mmCIF file of C-alpha atoms in Angstrom:
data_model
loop_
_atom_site.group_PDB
_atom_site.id
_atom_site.type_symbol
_atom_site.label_atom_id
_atom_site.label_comp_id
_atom_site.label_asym_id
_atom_site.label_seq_id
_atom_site.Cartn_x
_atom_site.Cartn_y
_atom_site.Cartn_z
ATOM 1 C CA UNK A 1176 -45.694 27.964 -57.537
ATOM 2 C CA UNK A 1177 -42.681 28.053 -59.504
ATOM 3 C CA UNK A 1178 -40.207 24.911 -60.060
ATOM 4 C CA UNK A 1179 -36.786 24.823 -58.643
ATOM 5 C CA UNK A 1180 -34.397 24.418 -60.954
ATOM 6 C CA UNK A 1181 -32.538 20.748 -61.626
ATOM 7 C CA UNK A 1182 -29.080 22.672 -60.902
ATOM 8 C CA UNK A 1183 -30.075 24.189 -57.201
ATOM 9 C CA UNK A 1184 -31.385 20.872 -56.281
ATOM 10 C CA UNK A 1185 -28.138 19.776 -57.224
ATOM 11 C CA UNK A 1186 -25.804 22.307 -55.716
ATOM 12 C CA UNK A 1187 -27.690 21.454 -52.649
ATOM 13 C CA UNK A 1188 -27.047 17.932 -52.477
ATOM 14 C CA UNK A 1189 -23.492 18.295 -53.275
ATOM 15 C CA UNK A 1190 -23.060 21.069 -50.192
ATOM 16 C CA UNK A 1191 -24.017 18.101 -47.720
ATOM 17 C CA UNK A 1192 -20.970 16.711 -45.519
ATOM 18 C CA UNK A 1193 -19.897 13.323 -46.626
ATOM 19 C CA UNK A 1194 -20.655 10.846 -43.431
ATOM 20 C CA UNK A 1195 -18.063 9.691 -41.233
ATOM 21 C CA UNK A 1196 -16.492 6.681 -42.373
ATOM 22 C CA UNK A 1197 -16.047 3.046 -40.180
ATOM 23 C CA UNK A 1198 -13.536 3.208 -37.763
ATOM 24 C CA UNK A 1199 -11.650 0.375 -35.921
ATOM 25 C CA UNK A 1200 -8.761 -0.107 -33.328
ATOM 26 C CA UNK A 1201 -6.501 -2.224 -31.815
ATOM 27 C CA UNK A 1202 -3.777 -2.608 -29.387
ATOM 28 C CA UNK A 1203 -0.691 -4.109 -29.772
ATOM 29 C CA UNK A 1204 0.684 -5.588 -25.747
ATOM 30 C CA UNK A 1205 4.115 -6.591 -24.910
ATOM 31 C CA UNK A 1206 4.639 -8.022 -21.240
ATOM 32 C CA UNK A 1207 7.085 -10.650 -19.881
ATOM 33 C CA UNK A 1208 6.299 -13.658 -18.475
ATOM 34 C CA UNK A 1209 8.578 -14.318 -14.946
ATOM 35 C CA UNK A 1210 9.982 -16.905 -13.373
ATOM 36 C CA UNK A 1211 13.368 -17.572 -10.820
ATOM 37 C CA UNK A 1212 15.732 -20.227 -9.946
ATOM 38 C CA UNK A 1213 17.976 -20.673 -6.560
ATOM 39 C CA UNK A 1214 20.889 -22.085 -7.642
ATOM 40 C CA UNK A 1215 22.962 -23.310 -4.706
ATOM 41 C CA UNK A 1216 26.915 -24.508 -4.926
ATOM 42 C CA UNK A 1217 27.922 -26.663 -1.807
ATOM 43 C CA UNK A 1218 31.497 -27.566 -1.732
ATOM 44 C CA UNK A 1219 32.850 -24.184 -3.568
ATOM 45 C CA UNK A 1220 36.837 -25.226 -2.680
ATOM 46 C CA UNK A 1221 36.757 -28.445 -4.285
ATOM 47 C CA UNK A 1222 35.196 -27.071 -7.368
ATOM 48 C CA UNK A 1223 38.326 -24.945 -7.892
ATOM 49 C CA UNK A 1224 41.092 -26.325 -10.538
ATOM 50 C CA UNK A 1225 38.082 -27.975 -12.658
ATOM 51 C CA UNK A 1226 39.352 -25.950 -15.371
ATOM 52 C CA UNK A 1227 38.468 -22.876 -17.418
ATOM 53 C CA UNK A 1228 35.555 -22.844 -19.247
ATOM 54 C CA UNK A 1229 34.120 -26.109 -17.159
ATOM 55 C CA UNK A 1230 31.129 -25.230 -14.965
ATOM 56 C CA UNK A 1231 28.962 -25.908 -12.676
ATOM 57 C CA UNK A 1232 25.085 -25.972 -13.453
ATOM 58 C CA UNK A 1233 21.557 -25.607 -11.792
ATOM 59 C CA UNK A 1234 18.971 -27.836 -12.828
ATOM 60 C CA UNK A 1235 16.736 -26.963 -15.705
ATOM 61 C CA UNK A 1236 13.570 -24.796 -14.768
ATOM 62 C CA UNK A 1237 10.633 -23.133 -17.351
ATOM 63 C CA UNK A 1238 9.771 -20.363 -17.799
ATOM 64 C CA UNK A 1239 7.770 -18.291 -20.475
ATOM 65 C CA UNK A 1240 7.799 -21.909 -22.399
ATOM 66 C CA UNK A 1241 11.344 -22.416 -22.250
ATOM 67 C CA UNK A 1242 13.644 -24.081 -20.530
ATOM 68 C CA UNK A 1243 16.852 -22.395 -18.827
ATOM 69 C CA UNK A 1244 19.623 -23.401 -16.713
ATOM 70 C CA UNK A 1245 22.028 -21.321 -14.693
ATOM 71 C CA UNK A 1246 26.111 -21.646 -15.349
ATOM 72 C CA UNK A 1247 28.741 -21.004 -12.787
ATOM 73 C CA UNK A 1248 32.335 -21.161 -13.567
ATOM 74 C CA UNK A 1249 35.002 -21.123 -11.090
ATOM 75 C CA UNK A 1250 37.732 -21.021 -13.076
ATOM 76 C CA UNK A 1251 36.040 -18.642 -15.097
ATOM 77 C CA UNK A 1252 34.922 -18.809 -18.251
ATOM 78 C CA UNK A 1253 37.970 -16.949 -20.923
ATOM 79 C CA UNK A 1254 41.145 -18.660 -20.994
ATOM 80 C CA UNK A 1255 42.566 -14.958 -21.065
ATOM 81 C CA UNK A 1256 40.838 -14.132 -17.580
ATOM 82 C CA UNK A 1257 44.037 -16.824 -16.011
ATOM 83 C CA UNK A 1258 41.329 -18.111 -13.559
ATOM 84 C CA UNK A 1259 41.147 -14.328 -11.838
ATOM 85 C CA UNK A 1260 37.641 -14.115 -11.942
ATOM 86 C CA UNK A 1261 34.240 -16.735 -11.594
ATOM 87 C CA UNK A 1262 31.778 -16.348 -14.233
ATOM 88 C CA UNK A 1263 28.028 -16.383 -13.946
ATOM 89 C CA UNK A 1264 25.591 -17.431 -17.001
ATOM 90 C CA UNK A 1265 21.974 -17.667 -17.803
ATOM 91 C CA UNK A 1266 21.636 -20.024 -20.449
ATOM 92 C CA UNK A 1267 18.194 -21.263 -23.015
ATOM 93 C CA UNK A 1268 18.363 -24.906 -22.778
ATOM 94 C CA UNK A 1269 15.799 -26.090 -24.935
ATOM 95 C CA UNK A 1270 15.477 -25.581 -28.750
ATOM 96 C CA UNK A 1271 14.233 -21.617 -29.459
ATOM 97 C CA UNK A 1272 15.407 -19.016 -32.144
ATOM 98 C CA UNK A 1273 15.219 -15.257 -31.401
ATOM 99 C CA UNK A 1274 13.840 -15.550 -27.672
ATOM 100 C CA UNK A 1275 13.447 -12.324 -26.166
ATOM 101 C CA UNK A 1276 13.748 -11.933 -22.730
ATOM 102 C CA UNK A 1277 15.148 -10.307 -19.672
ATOM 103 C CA UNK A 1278 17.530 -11.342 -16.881
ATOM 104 C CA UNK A 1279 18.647 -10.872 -13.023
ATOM 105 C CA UNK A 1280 21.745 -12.903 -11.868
ATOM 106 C CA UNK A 1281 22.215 -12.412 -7.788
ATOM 107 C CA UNK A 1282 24.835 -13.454 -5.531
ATOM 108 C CA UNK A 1283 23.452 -13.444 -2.587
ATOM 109 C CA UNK A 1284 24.667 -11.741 0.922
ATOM 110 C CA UNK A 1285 24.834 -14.979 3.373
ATOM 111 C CA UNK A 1286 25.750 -12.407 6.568
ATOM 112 C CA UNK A 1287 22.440 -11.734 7.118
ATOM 113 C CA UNK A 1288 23.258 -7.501 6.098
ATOM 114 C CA UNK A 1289 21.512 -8.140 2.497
ATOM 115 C CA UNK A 1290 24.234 -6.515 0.773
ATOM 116 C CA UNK A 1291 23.642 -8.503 -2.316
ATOM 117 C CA UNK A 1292 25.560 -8.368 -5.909
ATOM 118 C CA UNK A 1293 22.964 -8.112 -8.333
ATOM 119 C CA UNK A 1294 22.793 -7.584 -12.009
ATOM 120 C CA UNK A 1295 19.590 -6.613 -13.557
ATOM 121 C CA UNK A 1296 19.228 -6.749 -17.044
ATOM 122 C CA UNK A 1297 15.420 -5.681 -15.953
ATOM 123 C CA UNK A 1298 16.251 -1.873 -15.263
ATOM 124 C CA UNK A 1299 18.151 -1.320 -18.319
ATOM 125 C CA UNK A 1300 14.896 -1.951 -21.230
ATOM 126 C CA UNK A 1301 14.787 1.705 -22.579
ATOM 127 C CA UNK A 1302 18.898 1.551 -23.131
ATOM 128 C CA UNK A 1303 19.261 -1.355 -25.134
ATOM 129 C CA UNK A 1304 16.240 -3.446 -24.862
ATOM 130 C CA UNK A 1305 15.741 -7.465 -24.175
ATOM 131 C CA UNK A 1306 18.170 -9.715 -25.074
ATOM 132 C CA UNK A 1307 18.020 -12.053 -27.915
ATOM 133 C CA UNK A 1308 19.247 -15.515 -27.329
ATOM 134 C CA UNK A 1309 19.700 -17.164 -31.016
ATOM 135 C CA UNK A 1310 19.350 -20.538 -30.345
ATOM 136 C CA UNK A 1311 20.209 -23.871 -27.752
ATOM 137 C CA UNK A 1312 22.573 -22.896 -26.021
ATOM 138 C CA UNK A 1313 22.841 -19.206 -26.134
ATOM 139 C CA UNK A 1314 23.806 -17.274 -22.815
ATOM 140 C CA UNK A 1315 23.837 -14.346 -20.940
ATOM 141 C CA UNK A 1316 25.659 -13.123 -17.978
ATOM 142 C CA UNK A 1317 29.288 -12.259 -17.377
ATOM 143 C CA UNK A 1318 32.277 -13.527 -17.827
ATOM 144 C CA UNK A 1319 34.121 -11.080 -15.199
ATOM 145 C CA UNK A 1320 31.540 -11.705 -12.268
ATOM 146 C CA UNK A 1321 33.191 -11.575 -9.477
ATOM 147 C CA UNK A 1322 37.153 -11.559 -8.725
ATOM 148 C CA UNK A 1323 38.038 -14.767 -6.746
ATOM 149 C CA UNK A 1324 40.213 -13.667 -4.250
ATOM 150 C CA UNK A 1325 37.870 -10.866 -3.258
ATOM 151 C CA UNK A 1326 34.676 -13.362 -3.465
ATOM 152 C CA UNK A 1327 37.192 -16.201 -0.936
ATOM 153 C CA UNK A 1328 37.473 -13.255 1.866
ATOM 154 C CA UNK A 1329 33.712 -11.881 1.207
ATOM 155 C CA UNK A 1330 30.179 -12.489 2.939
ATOM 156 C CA UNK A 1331 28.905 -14.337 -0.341
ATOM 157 C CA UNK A 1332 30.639 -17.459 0.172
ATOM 158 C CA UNK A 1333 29.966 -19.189 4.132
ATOM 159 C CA UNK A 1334 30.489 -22.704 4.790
ATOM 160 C CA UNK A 1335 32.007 -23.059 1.847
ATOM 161 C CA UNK A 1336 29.121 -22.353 -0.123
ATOM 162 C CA UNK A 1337 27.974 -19.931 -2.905
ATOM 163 C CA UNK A 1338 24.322 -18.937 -3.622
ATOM 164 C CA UNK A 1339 22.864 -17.534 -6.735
ATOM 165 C CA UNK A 1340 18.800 -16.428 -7.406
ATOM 166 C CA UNK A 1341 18.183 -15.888 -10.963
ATOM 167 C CA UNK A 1342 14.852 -14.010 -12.515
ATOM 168 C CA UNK A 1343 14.356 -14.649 -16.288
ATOM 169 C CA UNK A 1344 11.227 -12.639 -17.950
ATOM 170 C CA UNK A 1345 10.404 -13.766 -21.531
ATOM 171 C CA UNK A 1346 9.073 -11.344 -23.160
ATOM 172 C CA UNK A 1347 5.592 -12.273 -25.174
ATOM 173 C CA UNK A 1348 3.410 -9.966 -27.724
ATOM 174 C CA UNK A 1349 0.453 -10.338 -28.666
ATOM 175 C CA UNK A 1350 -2.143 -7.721 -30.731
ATOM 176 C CA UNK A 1351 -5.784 -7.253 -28.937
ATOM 177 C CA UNK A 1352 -9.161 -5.614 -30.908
ATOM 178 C CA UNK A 1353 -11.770 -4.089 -29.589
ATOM 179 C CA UNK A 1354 -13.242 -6.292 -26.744
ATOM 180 C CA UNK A 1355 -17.274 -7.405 -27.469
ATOM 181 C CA UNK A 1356 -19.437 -8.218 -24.223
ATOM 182 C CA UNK A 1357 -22.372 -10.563 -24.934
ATOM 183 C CA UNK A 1358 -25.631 -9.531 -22.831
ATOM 184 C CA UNK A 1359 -27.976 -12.756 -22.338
ATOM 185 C CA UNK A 1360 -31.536 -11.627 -23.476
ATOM 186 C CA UNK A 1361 -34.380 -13.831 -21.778
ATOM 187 C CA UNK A 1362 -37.101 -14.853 -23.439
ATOM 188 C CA UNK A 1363 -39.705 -12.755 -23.886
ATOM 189 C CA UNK A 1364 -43.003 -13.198 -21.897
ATOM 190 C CA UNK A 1365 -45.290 -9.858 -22.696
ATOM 191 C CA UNK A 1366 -48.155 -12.242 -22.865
ATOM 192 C CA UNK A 1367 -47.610 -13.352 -19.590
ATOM 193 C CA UNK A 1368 -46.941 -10.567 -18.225
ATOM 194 C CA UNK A 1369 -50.311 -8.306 -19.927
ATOM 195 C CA UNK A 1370 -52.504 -11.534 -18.797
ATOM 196 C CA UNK A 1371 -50.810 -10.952 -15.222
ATOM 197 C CA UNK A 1372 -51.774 -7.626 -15.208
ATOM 198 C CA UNK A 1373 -55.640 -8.163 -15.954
ATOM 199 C CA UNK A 1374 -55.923 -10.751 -13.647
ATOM 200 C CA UNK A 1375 -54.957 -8.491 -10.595
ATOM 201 C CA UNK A 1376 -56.167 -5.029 -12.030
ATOM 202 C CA UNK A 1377 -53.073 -3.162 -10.617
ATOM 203 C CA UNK A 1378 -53.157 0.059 -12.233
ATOM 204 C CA UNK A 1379 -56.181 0.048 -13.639
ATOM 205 C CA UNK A 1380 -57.865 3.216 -14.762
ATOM 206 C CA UNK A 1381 -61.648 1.783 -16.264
ATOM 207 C CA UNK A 1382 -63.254 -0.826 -15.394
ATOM 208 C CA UNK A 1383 -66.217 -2.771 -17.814
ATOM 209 C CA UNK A 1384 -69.267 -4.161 -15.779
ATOM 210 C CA UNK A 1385 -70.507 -6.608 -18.299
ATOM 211 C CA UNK A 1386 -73.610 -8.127 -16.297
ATOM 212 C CA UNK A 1387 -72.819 -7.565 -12.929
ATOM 213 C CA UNK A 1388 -69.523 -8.806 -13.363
ATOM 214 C CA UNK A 1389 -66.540 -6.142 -13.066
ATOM 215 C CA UNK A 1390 -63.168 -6.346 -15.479
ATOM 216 C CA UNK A 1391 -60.535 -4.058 -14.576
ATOM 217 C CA UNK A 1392 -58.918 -2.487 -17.911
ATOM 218 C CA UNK A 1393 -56.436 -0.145 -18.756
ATOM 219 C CA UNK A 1394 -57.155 3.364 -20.647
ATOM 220 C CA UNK A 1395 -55.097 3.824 -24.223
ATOM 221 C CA UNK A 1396 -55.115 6.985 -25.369
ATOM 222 C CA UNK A 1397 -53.469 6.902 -29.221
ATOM 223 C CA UNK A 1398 -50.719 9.685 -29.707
ATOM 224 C CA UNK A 1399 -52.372 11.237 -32.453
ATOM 225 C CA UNK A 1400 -55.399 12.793 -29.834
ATOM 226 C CA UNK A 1401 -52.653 14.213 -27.800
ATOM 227 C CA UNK A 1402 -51.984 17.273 -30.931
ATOM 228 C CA UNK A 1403 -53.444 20.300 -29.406
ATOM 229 C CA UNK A 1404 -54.802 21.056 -32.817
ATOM 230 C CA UNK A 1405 -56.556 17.851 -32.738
ATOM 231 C CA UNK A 1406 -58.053 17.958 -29.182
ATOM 232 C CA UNK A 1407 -59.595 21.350 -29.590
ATOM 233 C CA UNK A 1408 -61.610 19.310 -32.228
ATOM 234 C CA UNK A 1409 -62.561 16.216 -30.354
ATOM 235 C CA UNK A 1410 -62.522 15.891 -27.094
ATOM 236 C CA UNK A 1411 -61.776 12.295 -26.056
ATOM 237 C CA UNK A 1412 -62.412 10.677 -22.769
ATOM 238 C CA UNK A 1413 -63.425 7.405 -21.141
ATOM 239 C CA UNK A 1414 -65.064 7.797 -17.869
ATOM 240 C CA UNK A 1415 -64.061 5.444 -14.940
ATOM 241 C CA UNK A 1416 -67.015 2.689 -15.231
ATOM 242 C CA UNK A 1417 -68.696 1.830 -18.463
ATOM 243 C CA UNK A 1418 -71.665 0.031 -18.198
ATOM 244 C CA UNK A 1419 -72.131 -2.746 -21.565
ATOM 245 C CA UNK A 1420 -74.888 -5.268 -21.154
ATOM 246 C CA UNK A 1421 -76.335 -8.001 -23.650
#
């Protein structure tokens, strides 16, 4: 038989594709965290002639980890405005830099018709995004909310009250990998389980009578006598009862 040369064994190895290499993922989330505030003003005539840029606010309430507060100004909130409009504010009150987040300021219909006056920063993500407020203090909302004469003859103020619900969603992100699930393995207990099996003799196939007495056993047959080639050779069986005495 002749020897194949160094170079085909070579050319052949070289010809084989190169395995895949390791591949990983992950997933980078952004969500918003949500929470809302009902910010009530009683007395809404004797807060007038407080004075541009003086306000009225809600109590502080959390959410996404921060703390916020809502702003009404009846007198407005721009010197420039002459007191012709109220302005409404979401504001961060508690230290943060860059926070990210989303608002909804809503005066609220008190006829019963639920013809509110909302503003939705919420609907508007694709056009310009979240808002980011700076730092302490910084605010969103509108300086031009509502007209005051036209808010003095309207459904939103009864009683002489004003009512405001607020939704703030801070926006969080966070990166996830590939998730792992742990499967609890129990001990193992083969031995057990193979001394089980003899003692009751389900699914036995032999049984050894060693002096009268009967053990149930089970018939092994090794791989290598199942070759075709190998059974026309040898022909291996174990009858049903074997007989072994001493």
């Amino acid at each position: 038989m002749g020897k194949v040369p160094d170079d085909a064994s070579k050319a052949s190895s070289s010809s084989s594709p190169p395995l895949p290499s390791a591949a990983s993922s992950s997933t980078s989330i952004a969500d918003t965290i949500n929470g809302s505030q009902h910010f009530q003003i009683n007395g809404y005539s004797l807060s007038k002639g407080i004075g541009i840029g003086k306000y009225k606010a809600s109590d502080t309430f959390t959410v996404g980890g921060y703390q916020w507060a809502i702003y009404f100004y009846p007198d407005g909130k721009s010197v420039e405005d002459n007191a012709e409009y109220v302005s409404l504010f979401i504001a961060l009150a508690s230290e943060g830099s860059d926070v990210r987040a989303l608002f909804e300021l809503t005066l609220l219909d008190q006829s019963g018709k639920e013809r509110h006056k909302v503003h939705s920063h919420f609907g508007r993500t694709l056009e310009s995004g979240p808002c980011t407020l700076k730092y302490r203090g910084s605010m969103w909302g509108y300086q031009r909310f509502f007209m005051r004469s036209l808010l003095e003859t309207s459904d939103y103020l009864k009683n002489d009250t004003i009512s405001v619900h607020c939704i703030v969603g801070v926006v969080r992100s966070h990166t996830e990998g590939p998730k792992i699930f742990s499967i609890p393995v129990p001990p193992s207990s083969i031995g057990q389980d193979f001394g089980k099996l003899l003692e009751s003799g389900k699914g036995a196939d032999v049984n050894f009578e060693v002096d009268g007495e009967v053990f149930p056993a089970h018939k092994l047959e090794p791989s290598v006598f199942k070759r075709d080639k190998v059974k026309d050779i040898l022909r291996y069986t174990v009858s049903s009862k074997v007989l072994l005495s001493h």
